[in-house]
Short mmCIF file of C-alpha atoms and ligand atoms in Angstrom, two decimals:
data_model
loop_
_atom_site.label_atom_id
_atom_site.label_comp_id
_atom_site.label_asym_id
_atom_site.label_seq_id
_atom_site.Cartn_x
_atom_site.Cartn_y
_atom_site.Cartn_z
CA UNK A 1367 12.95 -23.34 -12.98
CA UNK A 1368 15.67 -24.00 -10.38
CA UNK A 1369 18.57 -22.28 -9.78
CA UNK A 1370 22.05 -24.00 -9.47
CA UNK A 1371 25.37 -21.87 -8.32
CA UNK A 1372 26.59 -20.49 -11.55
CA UNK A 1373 28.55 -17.70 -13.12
CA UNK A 1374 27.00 -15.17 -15.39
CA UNK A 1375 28.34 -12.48 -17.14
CA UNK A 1376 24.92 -10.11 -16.35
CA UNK A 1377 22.72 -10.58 -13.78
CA UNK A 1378 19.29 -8.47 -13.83
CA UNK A 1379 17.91 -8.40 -10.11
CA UNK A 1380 14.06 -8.00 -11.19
CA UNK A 1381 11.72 -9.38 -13.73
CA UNK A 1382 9.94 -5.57 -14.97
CA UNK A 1383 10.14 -3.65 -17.42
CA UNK A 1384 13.60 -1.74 -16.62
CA UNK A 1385 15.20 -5.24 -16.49
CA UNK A 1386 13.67 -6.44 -19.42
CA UNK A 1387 15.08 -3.36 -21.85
CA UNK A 1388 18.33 -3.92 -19.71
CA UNK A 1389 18.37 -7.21 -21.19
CA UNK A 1390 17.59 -6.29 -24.32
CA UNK A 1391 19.94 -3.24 -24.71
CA UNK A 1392 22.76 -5.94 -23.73
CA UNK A 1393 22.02 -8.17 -26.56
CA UNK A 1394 22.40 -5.71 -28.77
CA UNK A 1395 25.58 -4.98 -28.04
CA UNK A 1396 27.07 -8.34 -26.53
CA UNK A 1397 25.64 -11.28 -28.75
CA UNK A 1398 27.56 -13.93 -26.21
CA UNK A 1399 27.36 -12.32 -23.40
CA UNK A 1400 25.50 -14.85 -20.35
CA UNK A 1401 22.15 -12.81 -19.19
CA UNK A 1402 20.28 -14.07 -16.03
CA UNK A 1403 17.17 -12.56 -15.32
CA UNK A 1404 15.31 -13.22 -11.55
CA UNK A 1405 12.17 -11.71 -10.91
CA UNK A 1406 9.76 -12.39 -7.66
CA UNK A 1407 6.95 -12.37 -9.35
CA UNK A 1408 5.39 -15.45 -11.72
CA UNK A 1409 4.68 -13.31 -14.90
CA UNK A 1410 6.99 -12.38 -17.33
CA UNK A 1411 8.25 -9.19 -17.26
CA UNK A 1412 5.02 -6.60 -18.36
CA UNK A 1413 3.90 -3.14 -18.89
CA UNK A 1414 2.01 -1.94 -16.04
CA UNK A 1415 -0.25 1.01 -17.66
CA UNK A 1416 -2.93 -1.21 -19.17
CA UNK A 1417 -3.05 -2.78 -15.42
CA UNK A 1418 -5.24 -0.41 -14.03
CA UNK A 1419 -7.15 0.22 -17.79
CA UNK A 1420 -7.50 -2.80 -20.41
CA UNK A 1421 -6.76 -5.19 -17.50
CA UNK A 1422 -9.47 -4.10 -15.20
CA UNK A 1423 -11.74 -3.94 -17.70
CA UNK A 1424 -11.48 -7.83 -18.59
CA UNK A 1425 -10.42 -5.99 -22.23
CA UNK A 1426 -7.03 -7.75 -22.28
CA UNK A 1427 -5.17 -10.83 -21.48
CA UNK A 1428 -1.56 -11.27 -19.51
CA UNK A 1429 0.05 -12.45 -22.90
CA UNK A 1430 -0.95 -8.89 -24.56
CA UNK A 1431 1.05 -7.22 -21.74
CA UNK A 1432 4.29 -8.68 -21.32
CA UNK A 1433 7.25 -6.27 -22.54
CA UNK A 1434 8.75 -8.65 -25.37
CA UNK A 1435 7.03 -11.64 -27.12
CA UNK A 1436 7.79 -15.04 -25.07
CA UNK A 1437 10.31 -16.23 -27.71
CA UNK A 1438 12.48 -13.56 -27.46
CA UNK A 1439 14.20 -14.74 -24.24
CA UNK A 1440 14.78 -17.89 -25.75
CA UNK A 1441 15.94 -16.40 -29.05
CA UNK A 1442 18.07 -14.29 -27.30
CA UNK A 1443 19.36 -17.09 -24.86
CA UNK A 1444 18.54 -14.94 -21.92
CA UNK A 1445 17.66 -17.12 -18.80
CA UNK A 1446 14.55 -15.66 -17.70
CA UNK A 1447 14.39 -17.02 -13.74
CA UNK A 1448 10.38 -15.76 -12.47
CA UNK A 1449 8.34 -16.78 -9.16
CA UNK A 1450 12.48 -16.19 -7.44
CA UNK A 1451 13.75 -13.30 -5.35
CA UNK A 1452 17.12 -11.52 -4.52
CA UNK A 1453 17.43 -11.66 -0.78
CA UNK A 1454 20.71 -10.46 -0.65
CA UNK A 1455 23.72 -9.03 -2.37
CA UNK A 1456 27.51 -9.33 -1.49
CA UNK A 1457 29.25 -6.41 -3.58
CA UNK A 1458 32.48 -7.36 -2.87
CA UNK A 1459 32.47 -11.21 -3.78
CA UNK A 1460 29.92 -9.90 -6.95
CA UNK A 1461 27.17 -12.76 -5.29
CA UNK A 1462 23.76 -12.74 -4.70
CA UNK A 1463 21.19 -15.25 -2.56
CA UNK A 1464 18.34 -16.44 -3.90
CA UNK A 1465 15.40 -17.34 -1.72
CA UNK A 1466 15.97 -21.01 -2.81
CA UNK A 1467 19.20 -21.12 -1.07
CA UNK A 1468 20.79 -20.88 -4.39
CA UNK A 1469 23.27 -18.22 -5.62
CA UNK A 1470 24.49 -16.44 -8.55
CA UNK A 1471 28.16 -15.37 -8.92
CA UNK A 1472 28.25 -11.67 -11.46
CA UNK A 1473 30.52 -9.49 -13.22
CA UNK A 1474 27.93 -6.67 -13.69
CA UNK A 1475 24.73 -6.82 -11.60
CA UNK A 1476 21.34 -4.36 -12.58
CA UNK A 1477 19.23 -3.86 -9.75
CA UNK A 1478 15.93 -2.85 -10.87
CA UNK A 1479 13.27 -4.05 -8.52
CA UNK A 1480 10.85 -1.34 -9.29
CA UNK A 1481 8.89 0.00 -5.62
CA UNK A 1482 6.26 -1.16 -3.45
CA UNK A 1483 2.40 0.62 -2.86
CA UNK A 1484 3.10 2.84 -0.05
CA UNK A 1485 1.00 1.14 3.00
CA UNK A 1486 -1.88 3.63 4.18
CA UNK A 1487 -1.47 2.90 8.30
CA UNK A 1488 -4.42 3.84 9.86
CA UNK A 1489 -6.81 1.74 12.02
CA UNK A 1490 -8.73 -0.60 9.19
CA UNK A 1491 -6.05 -0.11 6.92
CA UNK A 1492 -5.00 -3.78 6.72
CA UNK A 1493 -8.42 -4.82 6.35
CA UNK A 1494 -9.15 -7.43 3.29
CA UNK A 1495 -10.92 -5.72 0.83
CA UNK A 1496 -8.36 -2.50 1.18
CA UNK A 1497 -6.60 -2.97 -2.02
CA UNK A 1498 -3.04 -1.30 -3.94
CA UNK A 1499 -2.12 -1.78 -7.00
CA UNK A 1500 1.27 -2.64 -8.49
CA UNK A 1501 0.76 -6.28 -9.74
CA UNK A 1502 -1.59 -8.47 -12.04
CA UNK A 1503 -1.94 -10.24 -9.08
CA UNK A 1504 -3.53 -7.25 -6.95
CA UNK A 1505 -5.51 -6.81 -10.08
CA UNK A 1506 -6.75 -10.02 -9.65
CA UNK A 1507 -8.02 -9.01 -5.83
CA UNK A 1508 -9.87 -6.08 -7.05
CA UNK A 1509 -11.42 -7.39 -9.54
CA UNK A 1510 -13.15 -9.97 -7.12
CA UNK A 1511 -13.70 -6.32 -5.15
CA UNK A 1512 -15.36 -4.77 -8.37
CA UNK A 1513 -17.57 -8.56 -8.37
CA UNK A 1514 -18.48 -8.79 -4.90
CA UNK A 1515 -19.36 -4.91 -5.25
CA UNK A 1516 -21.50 -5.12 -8.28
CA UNK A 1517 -23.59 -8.28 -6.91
CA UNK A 1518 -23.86 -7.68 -3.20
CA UNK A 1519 -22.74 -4.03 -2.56
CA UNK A 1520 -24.79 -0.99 -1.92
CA UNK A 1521 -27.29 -0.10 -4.31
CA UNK A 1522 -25.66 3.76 -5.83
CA UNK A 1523 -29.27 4.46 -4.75
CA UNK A 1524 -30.62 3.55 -1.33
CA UNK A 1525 -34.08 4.30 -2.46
CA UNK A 1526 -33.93 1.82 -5.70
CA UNK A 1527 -33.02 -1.49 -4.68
CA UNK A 1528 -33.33 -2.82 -7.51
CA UNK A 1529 -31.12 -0.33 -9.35
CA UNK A 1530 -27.30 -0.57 -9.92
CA UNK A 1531 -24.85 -1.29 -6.73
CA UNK A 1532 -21.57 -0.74 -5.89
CA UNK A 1533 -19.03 1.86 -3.96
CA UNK A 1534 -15.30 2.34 -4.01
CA UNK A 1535 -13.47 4.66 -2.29
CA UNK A 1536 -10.26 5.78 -3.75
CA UNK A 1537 -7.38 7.22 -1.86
CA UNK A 1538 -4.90 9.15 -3.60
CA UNK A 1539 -5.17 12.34 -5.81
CA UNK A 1540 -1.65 11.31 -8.08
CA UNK A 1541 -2.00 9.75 -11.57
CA UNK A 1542 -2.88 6.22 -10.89
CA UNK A 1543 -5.77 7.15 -7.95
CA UNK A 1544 -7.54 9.74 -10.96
CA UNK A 1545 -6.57 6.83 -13.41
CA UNK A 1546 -8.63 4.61 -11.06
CA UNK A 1547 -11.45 6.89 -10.82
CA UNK A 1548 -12.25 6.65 -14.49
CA UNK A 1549 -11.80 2.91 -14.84
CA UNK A 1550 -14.46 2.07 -11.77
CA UNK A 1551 -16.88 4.71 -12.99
CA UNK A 1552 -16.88 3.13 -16.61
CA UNK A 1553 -17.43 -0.54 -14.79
CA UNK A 1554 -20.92 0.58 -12.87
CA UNK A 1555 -18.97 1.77 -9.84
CA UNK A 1556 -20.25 4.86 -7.03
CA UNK A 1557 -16.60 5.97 -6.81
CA UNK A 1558 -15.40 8.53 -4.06
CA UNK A 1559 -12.32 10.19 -4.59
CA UNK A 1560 -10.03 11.14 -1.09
CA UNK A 1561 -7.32 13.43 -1.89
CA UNK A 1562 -5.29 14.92 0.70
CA UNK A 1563 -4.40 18.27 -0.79
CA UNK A 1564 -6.55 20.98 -1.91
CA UNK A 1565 -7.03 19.19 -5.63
CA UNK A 1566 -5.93 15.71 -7.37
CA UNK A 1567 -2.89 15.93 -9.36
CA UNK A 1568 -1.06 18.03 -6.32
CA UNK A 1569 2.19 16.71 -7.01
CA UNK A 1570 2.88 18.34 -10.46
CA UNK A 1571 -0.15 20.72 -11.02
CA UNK A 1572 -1.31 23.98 -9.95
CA UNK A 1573 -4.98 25.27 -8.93
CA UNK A 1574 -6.04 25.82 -12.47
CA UNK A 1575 -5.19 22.38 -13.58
CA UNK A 1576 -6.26 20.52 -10.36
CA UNK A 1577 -9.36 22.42 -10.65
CA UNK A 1578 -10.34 21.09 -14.29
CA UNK A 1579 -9.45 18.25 -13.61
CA UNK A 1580 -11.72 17.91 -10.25
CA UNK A 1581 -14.75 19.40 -12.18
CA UNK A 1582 -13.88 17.51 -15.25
CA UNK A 1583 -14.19 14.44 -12.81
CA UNK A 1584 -17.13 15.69 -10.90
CA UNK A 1585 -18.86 15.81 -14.80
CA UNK A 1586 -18.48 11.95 -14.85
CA UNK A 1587 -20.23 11.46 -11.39
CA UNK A 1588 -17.05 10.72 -9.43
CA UNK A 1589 -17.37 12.83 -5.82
CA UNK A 1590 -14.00 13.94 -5.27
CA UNK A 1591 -13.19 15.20 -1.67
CA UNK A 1592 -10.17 17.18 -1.36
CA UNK A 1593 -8.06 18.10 1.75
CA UNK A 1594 -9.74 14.80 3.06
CA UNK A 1595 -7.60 13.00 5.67
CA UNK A 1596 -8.21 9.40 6.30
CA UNK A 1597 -8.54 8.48 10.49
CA UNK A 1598 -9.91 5.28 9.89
CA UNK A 1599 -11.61 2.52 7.57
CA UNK A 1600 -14.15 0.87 9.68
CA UNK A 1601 -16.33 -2.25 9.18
CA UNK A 1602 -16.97 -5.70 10.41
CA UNK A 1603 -14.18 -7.63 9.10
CA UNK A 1604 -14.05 -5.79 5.84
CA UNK A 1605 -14.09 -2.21 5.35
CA UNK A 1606 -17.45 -0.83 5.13
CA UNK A 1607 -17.16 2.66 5.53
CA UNK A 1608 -13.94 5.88 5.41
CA UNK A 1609 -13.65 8.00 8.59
CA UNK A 1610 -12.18 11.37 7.80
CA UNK A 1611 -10.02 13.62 10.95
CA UNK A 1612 -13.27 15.74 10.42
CA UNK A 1613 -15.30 13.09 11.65
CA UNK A 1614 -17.44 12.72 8.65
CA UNK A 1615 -17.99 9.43 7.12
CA UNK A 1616 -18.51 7.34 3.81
CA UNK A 1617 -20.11 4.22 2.90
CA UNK A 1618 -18.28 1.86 0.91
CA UNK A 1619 -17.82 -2.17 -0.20
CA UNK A 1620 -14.02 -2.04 -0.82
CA UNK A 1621 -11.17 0.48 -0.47
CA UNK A 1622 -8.09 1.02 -3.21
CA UNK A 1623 -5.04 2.97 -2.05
CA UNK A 1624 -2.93 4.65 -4.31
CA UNK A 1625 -0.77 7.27 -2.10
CA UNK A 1626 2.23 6.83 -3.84
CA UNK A 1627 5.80 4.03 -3.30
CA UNK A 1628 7.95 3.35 -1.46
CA UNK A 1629 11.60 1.53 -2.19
CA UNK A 1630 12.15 -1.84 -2.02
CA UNK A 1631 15.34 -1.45 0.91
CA UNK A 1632 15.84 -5.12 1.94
CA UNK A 1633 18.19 -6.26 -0.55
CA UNK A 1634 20.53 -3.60 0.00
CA UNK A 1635 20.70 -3.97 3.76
CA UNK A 1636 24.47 -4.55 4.73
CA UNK A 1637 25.48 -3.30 1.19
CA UNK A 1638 27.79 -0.06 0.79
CA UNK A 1639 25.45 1.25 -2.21
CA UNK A 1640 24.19 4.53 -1.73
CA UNK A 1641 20.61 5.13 -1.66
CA UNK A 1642 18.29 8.40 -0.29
CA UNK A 1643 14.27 7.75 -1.45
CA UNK A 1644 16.15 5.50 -4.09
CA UNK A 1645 18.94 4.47 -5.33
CA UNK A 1646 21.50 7.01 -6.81
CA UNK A 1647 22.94 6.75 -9.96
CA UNK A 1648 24.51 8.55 -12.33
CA UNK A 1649 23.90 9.42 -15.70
CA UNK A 1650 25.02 5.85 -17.33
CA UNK A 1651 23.04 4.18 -14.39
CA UNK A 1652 25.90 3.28 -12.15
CA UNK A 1653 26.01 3.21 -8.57
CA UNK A 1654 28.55 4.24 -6.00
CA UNK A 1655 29.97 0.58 -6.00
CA UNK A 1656 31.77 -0.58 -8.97
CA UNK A 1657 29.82 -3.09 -11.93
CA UNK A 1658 26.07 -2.30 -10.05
CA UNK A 1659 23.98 -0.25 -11.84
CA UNK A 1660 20.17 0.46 -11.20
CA UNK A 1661 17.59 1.48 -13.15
CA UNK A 1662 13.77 2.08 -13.02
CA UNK A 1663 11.78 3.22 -10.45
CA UNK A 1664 13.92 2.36 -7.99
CA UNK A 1665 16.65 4.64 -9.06
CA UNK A 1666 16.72 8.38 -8.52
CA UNK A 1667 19.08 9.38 -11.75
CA UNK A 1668 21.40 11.94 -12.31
CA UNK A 1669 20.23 14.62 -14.37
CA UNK A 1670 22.32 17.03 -15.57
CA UNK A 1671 19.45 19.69 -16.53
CA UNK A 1672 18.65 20.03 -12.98
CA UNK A 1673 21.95 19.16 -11.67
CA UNK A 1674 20.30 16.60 -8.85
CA UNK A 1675 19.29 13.04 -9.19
CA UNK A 1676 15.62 12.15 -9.87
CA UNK A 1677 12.93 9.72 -9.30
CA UNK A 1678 11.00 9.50 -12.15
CA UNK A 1679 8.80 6.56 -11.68
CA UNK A 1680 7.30 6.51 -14.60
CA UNK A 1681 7.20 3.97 -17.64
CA UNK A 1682 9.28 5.90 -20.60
CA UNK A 1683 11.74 6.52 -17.89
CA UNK A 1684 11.89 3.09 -16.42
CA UNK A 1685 12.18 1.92 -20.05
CA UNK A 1686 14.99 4.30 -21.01
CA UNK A 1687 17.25 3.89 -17.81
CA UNK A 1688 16.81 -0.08 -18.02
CA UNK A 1689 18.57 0.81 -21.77
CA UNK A 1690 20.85 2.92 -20.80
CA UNK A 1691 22.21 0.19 -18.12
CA UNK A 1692 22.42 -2.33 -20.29
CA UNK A 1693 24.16 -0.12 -22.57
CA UNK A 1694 26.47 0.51 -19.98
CA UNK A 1695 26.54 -3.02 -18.78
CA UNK A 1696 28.15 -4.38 -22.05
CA UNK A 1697 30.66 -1.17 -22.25
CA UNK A 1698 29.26 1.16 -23.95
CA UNK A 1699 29.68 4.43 -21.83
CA UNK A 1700 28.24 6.90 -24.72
CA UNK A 1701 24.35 5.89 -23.66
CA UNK A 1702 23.41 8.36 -21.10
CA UNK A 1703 20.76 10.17 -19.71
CA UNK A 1704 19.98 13.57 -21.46
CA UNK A 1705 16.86 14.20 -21.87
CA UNK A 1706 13.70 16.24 -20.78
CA UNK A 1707 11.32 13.87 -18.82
CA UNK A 1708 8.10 13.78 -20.14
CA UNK A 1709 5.15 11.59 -18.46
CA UNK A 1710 1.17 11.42 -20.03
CA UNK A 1711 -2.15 10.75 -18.82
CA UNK A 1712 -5.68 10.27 -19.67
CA UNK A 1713 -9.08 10.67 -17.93
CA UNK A 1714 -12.07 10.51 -19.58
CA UNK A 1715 -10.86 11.47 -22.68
CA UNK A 1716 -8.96 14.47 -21.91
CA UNK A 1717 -4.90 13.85 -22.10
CA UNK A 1718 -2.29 15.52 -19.91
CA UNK A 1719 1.26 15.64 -20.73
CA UNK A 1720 3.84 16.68 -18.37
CA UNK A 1721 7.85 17.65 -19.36
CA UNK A 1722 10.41 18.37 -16.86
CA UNK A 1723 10.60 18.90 -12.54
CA UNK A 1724 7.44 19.95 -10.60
CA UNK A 1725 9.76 20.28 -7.53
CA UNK A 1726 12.01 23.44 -8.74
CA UNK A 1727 8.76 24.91 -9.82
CA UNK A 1728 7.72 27.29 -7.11
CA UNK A 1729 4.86 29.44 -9.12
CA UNK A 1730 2.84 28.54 -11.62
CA UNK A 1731 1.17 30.35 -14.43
CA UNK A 1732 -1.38 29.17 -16.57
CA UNK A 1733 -2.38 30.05 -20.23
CA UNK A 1734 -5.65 29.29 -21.52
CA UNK A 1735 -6.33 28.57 -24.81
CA UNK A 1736 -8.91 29.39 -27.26
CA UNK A 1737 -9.59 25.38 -28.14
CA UNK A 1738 -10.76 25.19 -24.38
CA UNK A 1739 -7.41 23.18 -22.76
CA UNK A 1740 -4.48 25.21 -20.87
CA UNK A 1741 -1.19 25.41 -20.42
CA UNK A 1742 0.52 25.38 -16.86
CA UNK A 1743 4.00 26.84 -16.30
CA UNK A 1744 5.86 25.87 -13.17
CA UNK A 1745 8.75 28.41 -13.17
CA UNK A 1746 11.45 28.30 -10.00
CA UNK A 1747 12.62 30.59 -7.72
CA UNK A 1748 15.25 31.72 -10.21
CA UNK A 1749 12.59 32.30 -12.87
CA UNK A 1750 13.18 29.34 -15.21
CA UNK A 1751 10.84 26.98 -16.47
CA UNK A 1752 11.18 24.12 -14.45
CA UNK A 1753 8.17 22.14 -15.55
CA UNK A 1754 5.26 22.88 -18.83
CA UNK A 1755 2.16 20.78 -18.38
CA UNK A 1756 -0.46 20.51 -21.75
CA UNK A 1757 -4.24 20.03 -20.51
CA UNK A 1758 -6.50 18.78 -23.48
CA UNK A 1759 -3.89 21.20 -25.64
CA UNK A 1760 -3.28 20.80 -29.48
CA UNK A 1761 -0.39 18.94 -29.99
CA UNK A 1762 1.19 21.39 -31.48
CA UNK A 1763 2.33 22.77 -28.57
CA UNK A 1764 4.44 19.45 -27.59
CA UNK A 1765 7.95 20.91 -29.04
CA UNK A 1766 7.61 24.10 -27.39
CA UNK A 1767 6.88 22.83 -24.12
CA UNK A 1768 9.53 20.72 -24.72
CA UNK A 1769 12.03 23.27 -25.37
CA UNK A 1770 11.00 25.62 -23.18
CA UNK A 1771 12.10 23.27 -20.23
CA UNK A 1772 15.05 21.89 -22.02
CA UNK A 1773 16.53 25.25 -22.42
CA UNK A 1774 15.24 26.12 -18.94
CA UNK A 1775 14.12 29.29 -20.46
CA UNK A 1776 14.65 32.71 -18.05
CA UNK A 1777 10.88 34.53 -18.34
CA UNK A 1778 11.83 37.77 -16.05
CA UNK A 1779 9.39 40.28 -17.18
CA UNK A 1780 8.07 37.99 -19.48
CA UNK A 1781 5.05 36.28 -17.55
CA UNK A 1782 2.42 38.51 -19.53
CA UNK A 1783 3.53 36.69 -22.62
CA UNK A 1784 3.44 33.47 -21.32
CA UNK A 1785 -0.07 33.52 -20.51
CA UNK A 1786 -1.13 35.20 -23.45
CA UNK A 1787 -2.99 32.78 -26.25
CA UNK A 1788 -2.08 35.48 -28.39
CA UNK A 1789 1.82 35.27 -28.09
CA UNK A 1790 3.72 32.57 -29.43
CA UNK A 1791 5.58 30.63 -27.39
CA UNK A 1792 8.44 30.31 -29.72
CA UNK A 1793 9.26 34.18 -29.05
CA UNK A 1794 9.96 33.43 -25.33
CA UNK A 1795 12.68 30.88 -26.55
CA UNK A 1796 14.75 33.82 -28.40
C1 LIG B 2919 -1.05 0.20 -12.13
C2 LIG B 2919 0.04 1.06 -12.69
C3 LIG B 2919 -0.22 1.87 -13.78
C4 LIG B 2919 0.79 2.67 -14.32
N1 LIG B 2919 0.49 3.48 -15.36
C5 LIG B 2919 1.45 4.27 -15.88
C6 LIG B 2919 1.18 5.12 -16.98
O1 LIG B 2919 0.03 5.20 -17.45
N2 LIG B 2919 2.19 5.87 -17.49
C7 LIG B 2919 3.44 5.81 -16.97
O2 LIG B 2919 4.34 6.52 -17.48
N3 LIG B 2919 3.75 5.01 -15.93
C8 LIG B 2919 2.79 4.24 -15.38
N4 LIG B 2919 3.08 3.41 -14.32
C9 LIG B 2919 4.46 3.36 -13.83
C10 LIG B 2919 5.30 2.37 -14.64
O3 LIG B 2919 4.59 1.21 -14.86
C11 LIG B 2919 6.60 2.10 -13.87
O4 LIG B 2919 7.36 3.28 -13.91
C12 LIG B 2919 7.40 0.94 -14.45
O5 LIG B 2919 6.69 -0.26 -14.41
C13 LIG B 2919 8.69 0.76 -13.65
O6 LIG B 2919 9.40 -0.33 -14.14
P1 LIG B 2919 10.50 -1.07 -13.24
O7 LIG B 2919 11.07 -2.14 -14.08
O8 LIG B 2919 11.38 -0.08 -12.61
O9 LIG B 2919 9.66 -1.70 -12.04
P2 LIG B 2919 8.63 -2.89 -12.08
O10 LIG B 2919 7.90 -2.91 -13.38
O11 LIG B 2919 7.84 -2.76 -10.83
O12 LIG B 2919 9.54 -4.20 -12.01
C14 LIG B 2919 10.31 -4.52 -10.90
C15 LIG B 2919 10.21 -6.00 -10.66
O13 LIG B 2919 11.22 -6.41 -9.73
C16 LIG B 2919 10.66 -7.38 -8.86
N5 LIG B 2919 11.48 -7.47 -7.64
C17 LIG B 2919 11.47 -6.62 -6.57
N6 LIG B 2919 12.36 -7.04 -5.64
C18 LIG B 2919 12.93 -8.16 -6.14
C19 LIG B 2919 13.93 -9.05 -5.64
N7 LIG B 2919 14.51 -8.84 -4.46
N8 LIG B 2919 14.28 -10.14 -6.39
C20 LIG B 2919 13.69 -10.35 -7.61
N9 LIG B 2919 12.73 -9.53 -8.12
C21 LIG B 2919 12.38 -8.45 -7.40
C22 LIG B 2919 9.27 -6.85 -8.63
O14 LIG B 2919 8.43 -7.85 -8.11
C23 LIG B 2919 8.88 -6.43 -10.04
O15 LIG B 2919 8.34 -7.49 -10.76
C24 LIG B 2919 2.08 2.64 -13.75
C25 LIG B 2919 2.35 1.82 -12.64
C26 LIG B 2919 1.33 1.05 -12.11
C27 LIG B 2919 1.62 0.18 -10.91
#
């Protein structure tokens, strides 16, 4: 589809899934209202979870994925531009380029072009068969990897030839690297883990819960090396093997990075919108600049329970903001943010849920419980609960971890109770 100079009432500046409930949370309240969508990429806007599960695993299709059926754009006579990108925005004129030389006049403009794999620079680190993952398209890529590894990699055993082959080395401890870990070992993969820090899952979980979840990892033959710093990926035109700073070394056919995002900056180059790691917004998704709101990963929100703004990054959130913009968008100032965060993961069959800010929480305190899983405090300086983490936990415990962080409950002198199974947790909240 081209793009000819034209007016529109609301112009989303990415095709994902923040845009797309943007667009949707407009309708709703605007039935007239013009909606242009542009997104870079050629898909329709999709959810990005089953990318690195169902997707990987040949188990689903790209129609199964995208965030609303195909005819609802039409339905909804939203103009759904794909395979076109913002390249710049004029806030005062309310314009933006296109890379086709084209451009769209606004009244209120979403940005909510999501984040970018963050680049792992080191010698070899550009090599071919070093892969991220963000897109169906980089999907695409390691799936030829996951191929090319199965049929002409190393056998798992150098002593049986004949048996099965194939290595990956993943980098990155966070949810998406374990995430990985899982979905290689179920296709036939050798998979090495490289985490930075002392245990995966660094960035919002203690030693207790970084330690289950290495051994639980280690169980399913993944070989997770922690406080592993990558020098170098080496090989002859492709990466062949990881160099640690400790000199040691590991044999590989293909490399996947996941060590975390960075923003997508270009767009707002020359624009007065303020932006630290992401774009800052407040609570109804607006920016500093009048009628531009952001939403999604690429906006660090106001929120009110920890009186800072946050980047959440993760796909309830991205969902929720992209709603709350719209909302906002089409004048209706009484959708704002309010709620506890909450994020989940699963790996090999054990689920993790996660409420609230792993940043404010400066000790952690961990209850086990009789069923086998734990609970993980993160409690800040101040001695509130800052963050509650369930590990293969009941889910009756969901509320209460809920509310403990929503009422950012005070446990002075009450840390014996908190990591007692016998103590209800509901007493704390009294
Ligand atoms: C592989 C993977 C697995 C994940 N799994 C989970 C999970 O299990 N649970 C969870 O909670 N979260 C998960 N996430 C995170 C979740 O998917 C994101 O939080 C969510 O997709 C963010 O939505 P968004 O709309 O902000 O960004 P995106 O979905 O990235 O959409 C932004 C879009 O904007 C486009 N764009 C960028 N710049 C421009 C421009 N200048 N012009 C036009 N278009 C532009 C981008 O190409 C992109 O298509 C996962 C993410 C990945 C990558």
């Amino acid at each position: 589809m081209t793009v000819n100079a034209h007016h529109v009432r609301y112009l989303i500046i990415g095709g994902g899934l923040a845009g797309s409930a943007a667009a949707q949370s407009i309708r709703l309240r605007d039935p007239h209202g013009s909606i242009v969508i542009v997104g870079q990429e050629i898909n329709r806007p999709y959810n990005r979870p089953p990318v690195c599960r169902e997707y990987l695993h040949r188990k689903t299709g790209r129609a199964a994925m995208m965030t609303v059926p195909l005819g609802w754009y039409s339905d909804n006579q939203v103009q759904l531009i794909t395979g076109q990108r913002v390249t710049r925005i004029d806030t005062t004129r309310h314009l933006v380029a296109i890379d086709t030389g084209a451009e769209i006049q606004f009244d209120k403009a979403l940005i909510a072009t999501g984040v970018s794999p963050r680049p792992l620079h080191v010698p070899g680190g550009d090599l071919p068969n070093v892969y991220d993952l963000r897109t169906i398209e980089d999907a695409e890529q390691i799936l030829n990897g996951i191929d090319k590894a199965r049929t002409e990699g190393r056998p798992h055993n150098p002593e049986n030839r004949s048996g099965p082959r194939g290595r990956v080395a993943v980098v990155g401890g966070g949810l998406l690297g374990v995430e990985l870990c899982e979905t290689f070992a179920r296709l036939g993969l050798r998979v090495d883990l490289f985490v930075a820090h002392p245990h995966p899952w660094h960035r919002f979980a203690g030693p207790h819960v970084g330690g289950a979840i290495t051994r639980h990892l280690e169980a399913h033959d993944i070989r997770v090396h922690t406080q592993a710093r990558i020098a170098q990926i080496q090989g002859d035109g492709r990466a062949q093997r990881i160099l640690l700073d400790d000199q040691r070394s590991f044999d590989t056919d293909f490399v996947v990075t996941a060590i975390g995002t960075v923003l997508n900056r270009d767009i707002l180059r020359g624009t007065p919108i303020n932006a630290e790691k992401q774009l800052l917004v407040d609570q109804h998704c607006r920016t500093n600049v009048q009628d531009i709101f952001a939403a999604g990963d690429c906006a660090a929100v106001f929120d009110p329970l920890f009186a800072k703004h946050r980047v959440l990054e993760h796909w309830h959130s991205a969902r929720l903001l992209g709603s709350i913009a719209g909302a906002n968008m089409a004048g209706d100032p009484t959708a704002v943010y309010d709620i506890v965060n909450q994020y989940t993961t699963e790996v090999f069959g054990i689920a993790a849920s996660v409420w609230g800010e792993s940043k404010h929480a400066t000790h952690r305190h961990t209850r086990l419980l009789p069923s086998g899983g734990m609970l993980e405090f993160g409690v800040s300086d101040a001695n509130k609960v800052s963050q509650t983490l369930a590990l293969a936990a009941p889910r009756e415990y969901e509320s209460v971890l809920h509310d403990l962080v929503q009422s950012r409950t005070d446990v002075t002198g009450k840390i014996e109770q908190l990591i007692d199974p016998e103590t209800p947790l509901n007493d704390l909240l009294k």
